[in-house]
Tab-separated table of C-alpha atoms in Angstrom:
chain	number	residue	atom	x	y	z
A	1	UNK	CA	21.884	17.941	30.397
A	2	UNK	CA	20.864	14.251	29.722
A	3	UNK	CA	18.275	12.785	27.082
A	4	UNK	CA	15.033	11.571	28.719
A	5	UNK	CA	12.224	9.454	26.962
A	6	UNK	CA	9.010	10.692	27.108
A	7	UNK	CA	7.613	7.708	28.734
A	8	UNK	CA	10.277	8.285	32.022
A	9	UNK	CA	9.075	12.023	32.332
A	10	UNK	CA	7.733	13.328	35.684
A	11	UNK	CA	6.169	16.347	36.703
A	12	UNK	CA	8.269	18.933	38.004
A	13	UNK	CA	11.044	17.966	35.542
A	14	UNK	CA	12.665	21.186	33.688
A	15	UNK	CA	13.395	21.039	30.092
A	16	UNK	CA	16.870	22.575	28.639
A	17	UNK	CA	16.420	22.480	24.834
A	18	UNK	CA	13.182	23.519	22.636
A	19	UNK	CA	10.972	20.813	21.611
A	20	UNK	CA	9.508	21.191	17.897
A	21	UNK	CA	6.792	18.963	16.626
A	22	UNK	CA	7.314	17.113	13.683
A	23	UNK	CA	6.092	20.190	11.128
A	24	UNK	CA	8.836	22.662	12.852
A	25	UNK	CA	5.870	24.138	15.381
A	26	UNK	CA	7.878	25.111	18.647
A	27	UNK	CA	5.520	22.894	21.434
A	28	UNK	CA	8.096	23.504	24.627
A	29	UNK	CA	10.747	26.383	24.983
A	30	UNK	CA	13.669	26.025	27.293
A	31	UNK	CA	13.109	26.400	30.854
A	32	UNK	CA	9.604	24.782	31.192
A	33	UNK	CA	8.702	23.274	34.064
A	34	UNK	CA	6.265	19.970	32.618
A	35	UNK	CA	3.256	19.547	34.101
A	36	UNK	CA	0.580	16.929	33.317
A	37	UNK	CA	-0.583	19.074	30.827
A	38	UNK	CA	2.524	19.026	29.353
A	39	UNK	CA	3.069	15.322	29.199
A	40	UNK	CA	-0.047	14.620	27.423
A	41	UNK	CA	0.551	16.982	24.644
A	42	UNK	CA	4.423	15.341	24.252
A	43	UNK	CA	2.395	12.087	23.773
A	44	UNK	CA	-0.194	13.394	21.654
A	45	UNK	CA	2.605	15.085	19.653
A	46	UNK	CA	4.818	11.660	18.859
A	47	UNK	CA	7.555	13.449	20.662
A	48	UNK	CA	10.063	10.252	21.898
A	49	UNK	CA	12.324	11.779	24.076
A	50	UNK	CA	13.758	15.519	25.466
A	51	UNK	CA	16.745	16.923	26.816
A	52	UNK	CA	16.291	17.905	30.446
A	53	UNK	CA	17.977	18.586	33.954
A	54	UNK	CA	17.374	16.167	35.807
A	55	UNK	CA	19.411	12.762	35.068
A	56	UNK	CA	17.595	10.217	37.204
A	57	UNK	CA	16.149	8.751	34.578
A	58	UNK	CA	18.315	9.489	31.642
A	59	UNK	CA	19.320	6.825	28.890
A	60	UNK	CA	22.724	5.430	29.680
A	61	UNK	CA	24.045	7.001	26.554
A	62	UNK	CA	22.920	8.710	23.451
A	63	UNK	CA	22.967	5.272	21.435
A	64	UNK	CA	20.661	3.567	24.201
A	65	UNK	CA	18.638	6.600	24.038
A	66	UNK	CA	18.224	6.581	20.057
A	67	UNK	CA	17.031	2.960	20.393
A	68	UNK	CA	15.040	2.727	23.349
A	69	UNK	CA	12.719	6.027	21.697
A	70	UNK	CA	12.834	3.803	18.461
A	71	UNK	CA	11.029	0.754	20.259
A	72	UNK	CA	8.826	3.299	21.551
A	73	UNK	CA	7.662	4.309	18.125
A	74	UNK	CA	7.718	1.221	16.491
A	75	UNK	CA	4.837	0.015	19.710
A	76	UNK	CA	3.361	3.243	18.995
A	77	UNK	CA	2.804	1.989	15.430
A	78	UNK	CA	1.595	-1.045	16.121
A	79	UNK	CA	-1.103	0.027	18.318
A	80	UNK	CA	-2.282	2.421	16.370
A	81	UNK	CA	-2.677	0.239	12.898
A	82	UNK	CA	-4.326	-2.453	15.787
A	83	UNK	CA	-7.270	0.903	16.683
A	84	UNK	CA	-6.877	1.896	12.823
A	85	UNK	CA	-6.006	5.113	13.979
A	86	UNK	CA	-3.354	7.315	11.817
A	87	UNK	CA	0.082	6.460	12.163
A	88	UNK	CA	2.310	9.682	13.034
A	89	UNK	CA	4.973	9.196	10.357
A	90	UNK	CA	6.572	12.125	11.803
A	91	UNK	CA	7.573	10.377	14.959
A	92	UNK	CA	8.710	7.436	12.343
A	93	UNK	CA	10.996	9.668	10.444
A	94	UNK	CA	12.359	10.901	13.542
A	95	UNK	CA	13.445	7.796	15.002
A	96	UNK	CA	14.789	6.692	11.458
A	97	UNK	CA	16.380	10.075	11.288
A	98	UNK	CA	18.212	9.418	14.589
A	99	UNK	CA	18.848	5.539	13.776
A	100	UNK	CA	20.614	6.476	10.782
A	101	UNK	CA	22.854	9.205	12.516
A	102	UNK	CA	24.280	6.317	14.468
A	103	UNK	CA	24.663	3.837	12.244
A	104	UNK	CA	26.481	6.618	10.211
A	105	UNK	CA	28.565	7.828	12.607
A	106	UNK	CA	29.243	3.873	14.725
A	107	UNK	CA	29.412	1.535	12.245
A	108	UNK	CA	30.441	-1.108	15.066
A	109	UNK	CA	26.489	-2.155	14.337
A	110	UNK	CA	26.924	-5.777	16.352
A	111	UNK	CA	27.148	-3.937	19.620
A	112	UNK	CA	23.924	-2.282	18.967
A	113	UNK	CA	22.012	-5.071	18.365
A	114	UNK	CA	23.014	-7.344	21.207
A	115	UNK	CA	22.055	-4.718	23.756
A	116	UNK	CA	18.829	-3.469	22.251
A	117	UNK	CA	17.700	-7.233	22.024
A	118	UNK	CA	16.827	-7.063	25.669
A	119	UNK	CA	15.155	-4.106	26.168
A	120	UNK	CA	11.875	-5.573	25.143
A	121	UNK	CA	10.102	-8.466	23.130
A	122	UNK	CA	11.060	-10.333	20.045
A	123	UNK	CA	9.177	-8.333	17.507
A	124	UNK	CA	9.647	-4.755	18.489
A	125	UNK	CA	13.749	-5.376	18.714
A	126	UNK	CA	13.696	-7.312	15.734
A	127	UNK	CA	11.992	-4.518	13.651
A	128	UNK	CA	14.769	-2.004	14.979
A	129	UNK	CA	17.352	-4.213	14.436
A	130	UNK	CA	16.491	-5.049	11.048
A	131	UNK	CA	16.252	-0.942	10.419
A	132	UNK	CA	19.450	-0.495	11.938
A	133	UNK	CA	21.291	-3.440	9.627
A	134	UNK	CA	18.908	-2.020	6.096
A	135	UNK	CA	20.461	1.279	6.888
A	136	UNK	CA	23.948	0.102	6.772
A	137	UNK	CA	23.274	-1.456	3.886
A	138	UNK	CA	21.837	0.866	2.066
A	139	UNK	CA	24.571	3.390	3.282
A	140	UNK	CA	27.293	1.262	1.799
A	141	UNK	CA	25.395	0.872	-1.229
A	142	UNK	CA	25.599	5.140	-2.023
A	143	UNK	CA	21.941	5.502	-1.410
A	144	UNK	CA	21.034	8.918	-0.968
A	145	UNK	CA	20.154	10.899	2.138
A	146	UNK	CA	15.907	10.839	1.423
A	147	UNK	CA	16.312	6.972	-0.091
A	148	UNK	CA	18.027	5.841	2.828
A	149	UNK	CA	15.397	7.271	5.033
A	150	UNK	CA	12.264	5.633	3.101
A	151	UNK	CA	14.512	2.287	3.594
A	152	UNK	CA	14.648	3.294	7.304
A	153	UNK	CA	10.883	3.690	7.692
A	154	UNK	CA	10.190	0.456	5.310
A	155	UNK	CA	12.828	-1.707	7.815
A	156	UNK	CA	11.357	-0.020	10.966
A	157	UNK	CA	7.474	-1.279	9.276
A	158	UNK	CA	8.401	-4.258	7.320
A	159	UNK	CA	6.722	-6.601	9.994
A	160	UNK	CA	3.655	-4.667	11.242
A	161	UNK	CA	1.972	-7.283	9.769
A	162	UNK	CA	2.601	-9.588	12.790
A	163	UNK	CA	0.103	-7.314	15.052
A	164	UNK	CA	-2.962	-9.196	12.989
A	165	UNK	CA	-1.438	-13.277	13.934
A	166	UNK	CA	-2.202	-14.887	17.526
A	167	UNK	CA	0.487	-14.215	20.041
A	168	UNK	CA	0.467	-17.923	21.057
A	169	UNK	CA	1.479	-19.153	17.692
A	170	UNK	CA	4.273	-16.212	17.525
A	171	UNK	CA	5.429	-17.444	20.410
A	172	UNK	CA	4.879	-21.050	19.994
A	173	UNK	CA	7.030	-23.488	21.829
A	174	UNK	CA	8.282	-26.207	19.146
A	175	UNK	CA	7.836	-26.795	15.429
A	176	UNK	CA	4.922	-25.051	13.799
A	177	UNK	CA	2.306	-27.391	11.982
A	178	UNK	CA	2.028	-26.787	8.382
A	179	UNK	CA	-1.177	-25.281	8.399
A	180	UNK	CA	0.185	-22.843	11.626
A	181	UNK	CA	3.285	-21.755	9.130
A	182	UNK	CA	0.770	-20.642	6.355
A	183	UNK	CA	-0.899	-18.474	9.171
A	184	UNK	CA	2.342	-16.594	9.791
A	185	UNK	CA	2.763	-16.054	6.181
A	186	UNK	CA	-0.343	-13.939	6.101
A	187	UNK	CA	1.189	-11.445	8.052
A	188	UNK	CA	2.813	-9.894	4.662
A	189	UNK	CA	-0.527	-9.951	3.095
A	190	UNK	CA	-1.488	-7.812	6.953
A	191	UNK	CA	1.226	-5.578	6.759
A	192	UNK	CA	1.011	-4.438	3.146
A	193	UNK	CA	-2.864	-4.296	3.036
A	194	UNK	CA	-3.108	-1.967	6.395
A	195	UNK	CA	0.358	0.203	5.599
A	196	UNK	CA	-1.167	0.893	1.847
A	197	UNK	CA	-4.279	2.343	4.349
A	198	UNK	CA	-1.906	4.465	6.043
A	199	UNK	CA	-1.623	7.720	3.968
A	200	UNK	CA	1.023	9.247	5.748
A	201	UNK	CA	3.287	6.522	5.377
A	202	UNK	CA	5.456	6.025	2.534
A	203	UNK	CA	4.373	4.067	-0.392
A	204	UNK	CA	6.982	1.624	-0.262
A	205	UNK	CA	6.833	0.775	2.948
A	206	UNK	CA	3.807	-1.430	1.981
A	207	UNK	CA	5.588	-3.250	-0.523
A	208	UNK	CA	8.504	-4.390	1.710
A	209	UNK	CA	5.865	-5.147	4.227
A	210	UNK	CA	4.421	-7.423	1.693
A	211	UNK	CA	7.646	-8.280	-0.431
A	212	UNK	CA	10.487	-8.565	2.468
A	213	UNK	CA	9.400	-12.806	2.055
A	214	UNK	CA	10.271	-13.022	-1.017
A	215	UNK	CA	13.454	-14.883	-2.320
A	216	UNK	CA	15.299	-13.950	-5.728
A	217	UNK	CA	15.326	-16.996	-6.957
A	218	UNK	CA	11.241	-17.112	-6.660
A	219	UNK	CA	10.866	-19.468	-3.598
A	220	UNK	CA	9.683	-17.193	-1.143
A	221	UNK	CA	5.985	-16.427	-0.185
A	222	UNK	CA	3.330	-14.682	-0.449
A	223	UNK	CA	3.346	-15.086	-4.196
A	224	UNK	CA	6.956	-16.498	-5.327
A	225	UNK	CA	8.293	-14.116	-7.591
A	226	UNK	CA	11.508	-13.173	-9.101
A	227	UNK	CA	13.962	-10.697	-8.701
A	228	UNK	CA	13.084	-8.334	-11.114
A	229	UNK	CA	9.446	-8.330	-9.228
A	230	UNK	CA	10.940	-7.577	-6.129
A	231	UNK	CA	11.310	-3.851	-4.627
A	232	UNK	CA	15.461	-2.741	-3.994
A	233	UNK	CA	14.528	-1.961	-0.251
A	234	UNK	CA	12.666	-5.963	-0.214
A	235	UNK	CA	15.818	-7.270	-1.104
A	236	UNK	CA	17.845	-5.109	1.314
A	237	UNK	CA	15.580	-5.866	3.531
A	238	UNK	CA	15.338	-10.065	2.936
A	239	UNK	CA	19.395	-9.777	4.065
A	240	UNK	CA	18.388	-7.888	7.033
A	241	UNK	CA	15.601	-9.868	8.542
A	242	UNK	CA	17.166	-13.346	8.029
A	243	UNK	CA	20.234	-12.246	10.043
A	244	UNK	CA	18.779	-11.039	12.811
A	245	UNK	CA	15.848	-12.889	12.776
A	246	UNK	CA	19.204	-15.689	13.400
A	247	UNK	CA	20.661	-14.341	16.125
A	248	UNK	CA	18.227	-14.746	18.011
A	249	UNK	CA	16.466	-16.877	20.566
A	250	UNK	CA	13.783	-18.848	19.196
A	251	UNK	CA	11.346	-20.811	21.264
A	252	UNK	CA	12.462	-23.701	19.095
A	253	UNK	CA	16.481	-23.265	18.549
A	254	UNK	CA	19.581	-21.332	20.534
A	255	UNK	CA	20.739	-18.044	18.789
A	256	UNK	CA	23.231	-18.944	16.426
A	257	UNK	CA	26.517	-16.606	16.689
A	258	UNK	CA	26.918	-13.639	14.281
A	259	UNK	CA	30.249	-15.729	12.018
A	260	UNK	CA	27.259	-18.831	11.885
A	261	UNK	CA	24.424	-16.366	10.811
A	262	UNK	CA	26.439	-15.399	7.708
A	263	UNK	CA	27.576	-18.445	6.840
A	264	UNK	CA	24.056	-19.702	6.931
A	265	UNK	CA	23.119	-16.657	4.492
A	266	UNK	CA	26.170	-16.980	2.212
A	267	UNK	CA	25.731	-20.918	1.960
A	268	UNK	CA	21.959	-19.850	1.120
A	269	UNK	CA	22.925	-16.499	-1.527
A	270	UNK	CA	21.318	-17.910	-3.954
A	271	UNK	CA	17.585	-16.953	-1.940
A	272	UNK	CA	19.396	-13.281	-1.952
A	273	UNK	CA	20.212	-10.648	-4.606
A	274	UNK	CA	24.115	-11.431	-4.543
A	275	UNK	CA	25.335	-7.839	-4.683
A	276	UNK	CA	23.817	-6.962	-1.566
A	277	UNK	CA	24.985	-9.904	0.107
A	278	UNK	CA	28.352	-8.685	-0.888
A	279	UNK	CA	28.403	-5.600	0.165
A	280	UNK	CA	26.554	-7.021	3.254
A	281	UNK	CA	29.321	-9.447	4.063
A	282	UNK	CA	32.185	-6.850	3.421
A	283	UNK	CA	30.584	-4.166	5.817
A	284	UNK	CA	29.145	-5.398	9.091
A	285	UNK	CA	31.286	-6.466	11.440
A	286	UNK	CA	30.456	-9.886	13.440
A	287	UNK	CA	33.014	-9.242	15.717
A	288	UNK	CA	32.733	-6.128	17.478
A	289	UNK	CA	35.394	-4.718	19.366
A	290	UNK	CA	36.669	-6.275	22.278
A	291	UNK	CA	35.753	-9.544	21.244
A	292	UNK	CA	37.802	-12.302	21.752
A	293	UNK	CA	38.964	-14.337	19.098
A	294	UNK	CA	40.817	-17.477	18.196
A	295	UNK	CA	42.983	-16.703	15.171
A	296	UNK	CA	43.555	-19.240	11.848
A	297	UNK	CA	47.030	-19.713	13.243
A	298	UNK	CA	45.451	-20.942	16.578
A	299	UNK	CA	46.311	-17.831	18.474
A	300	UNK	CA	43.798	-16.233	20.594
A	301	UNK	CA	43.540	-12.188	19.974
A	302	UNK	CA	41.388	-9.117	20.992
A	303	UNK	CA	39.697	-7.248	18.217
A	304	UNK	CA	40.647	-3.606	18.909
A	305	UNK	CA	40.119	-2.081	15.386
A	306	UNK	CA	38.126	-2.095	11.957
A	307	UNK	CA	40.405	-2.713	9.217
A	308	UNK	CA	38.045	-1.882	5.694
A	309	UNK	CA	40.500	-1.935	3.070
């Protein structure tokens, strides 16, 4: 039995378990045999991926799976907020659902994020990235099951925004002008404005949309305000962003190397609420196993094991 997305499904392919839409409805028993018919209403239905027989086009593993269906939704999203139709926040809570089951039960996050960086464009792998690293935080913070779910679906969301600001200046080769950088600013005003439109999606998924900018110590944008202004999830999510967003490659600088990224954001804590920078700091591991490493005694080691205490 192998894991299938939705997307890779062909006619003729048999499914083993039961599919359930997002309300509990049962939409495909064991044993069917999809049709066209059938892929249309898995689609329609939000549904990311399926268990079936045949393995030709099964994720490598389970984790791959869980974040290749993830980018899915995420695109999904972003379409639909482009055609202002309503956002499925079923399918979001699924993939959320599923992130957080990983992150739970691997905490080896680095690995994660290095290989889902390539399966597709800056802004879709950055947005499950940063979901991935907000649920790890908020999981070492003793956030509850339901909280640390509304933090997934904020981090999944918190950049929707960037659907509404031209591709070519995303993308731009080189420093942005000024008046360029204020354009990509907007797209927290974007994000927060069309997720508050979205009924089905958590309240306070808006606000990180239009908060995750903001800086502690009231240098951040859209409007510069303090800590005490700025949503728990915001602030989880600030950490979150800035890290990835600095591992990776950038039309204007190299990716700097996990170690560099939180120097970078310790040398900066100030920007950050502190005690999630701590437990930030004290909980993901740059080095993932495997990695080689050069010692402070100048020896050169393998990392073969998380030590937390």
């Amino acid at each position: 039995m192998a894991k299938v997305l939705t997307e890779n499904l062909a006619t003729g392919t048999v499914i083993t378990k039961a599919v359930y839409a997002h309300d509990g409805t049962l939409l495909l028993p064991p044993g069917t045999v999809l049709e066209a018919a059938h892929l249309k209403q898995l689609r329609e239905s939000g549904i990311n991926a399926v268990h079936v027989k045949n393995r030709t086009q099964s994720c490598q593993s389970e984790q791959s799976c869980t974040k290749q269906a993830a980018l899915q939704t995420v695109k999904s999203v972003f379409r639909k907020l482009i055609l202002k139709d309503m956002v499925e926040a079923g399918s979001v809570r699924t993939a959320v659902s599923d992130i957080l089951y990983r992150v739970v039960k691997d905490r080896n996050i680095m690995v994660h994020l290095t290989d889902v960086r390539a399966l597709d464009n800056y802004v879709f792998t950055h947005s499950v990235n940063v979901c991935m690293l907000s649920l790890l935080i908020g999981f070492f913070m003793s956030l509850p099951g339901e909280r640390l779910k509304e933090l997934g679906m904020a981090a999944l969301l918190h950049d929707v925004g960037l659907n509404y600001i031209p591709q070519d200046l995303l993308y731009k080769k080189g420093e942005l002008t000024p008046e360029e950088y204020e354009t990509i600013k907007k797209h927290t005003t974007y994000g927060f404005e069309r997720l508050t439109e979205s009924r089905h999606i958590p309240a306070v998924a808006a606000q990180v949309a239009g908060q995750h900018h903001e800086r502690v110590d009231g240098s951040g944008y859209p409007f510069g305000v303090g800590s005490t202004d700025i949503h728990l999830f915001a602030r989880i999510v600030a950490v979150a962003d800035v890290f990835d967003a600095l591992l990776a490659d950038r039309p204007f600088r190299k990716a700097f190397f996990p170690h560099q990224a939180v120097e970078i954001i310790a040398a900066n804590s100030g920007q950050f609420d502190a005690g999630i920078v701590d437990v930030f700091i004290n909980n993901v591991v740059i080095y993932p196993l495997g990695s080689v490493v050069r010692l402070n005694t100048g020896d050169i080691g393998v990392v073969v094991d998380m030590n937390k205490s």
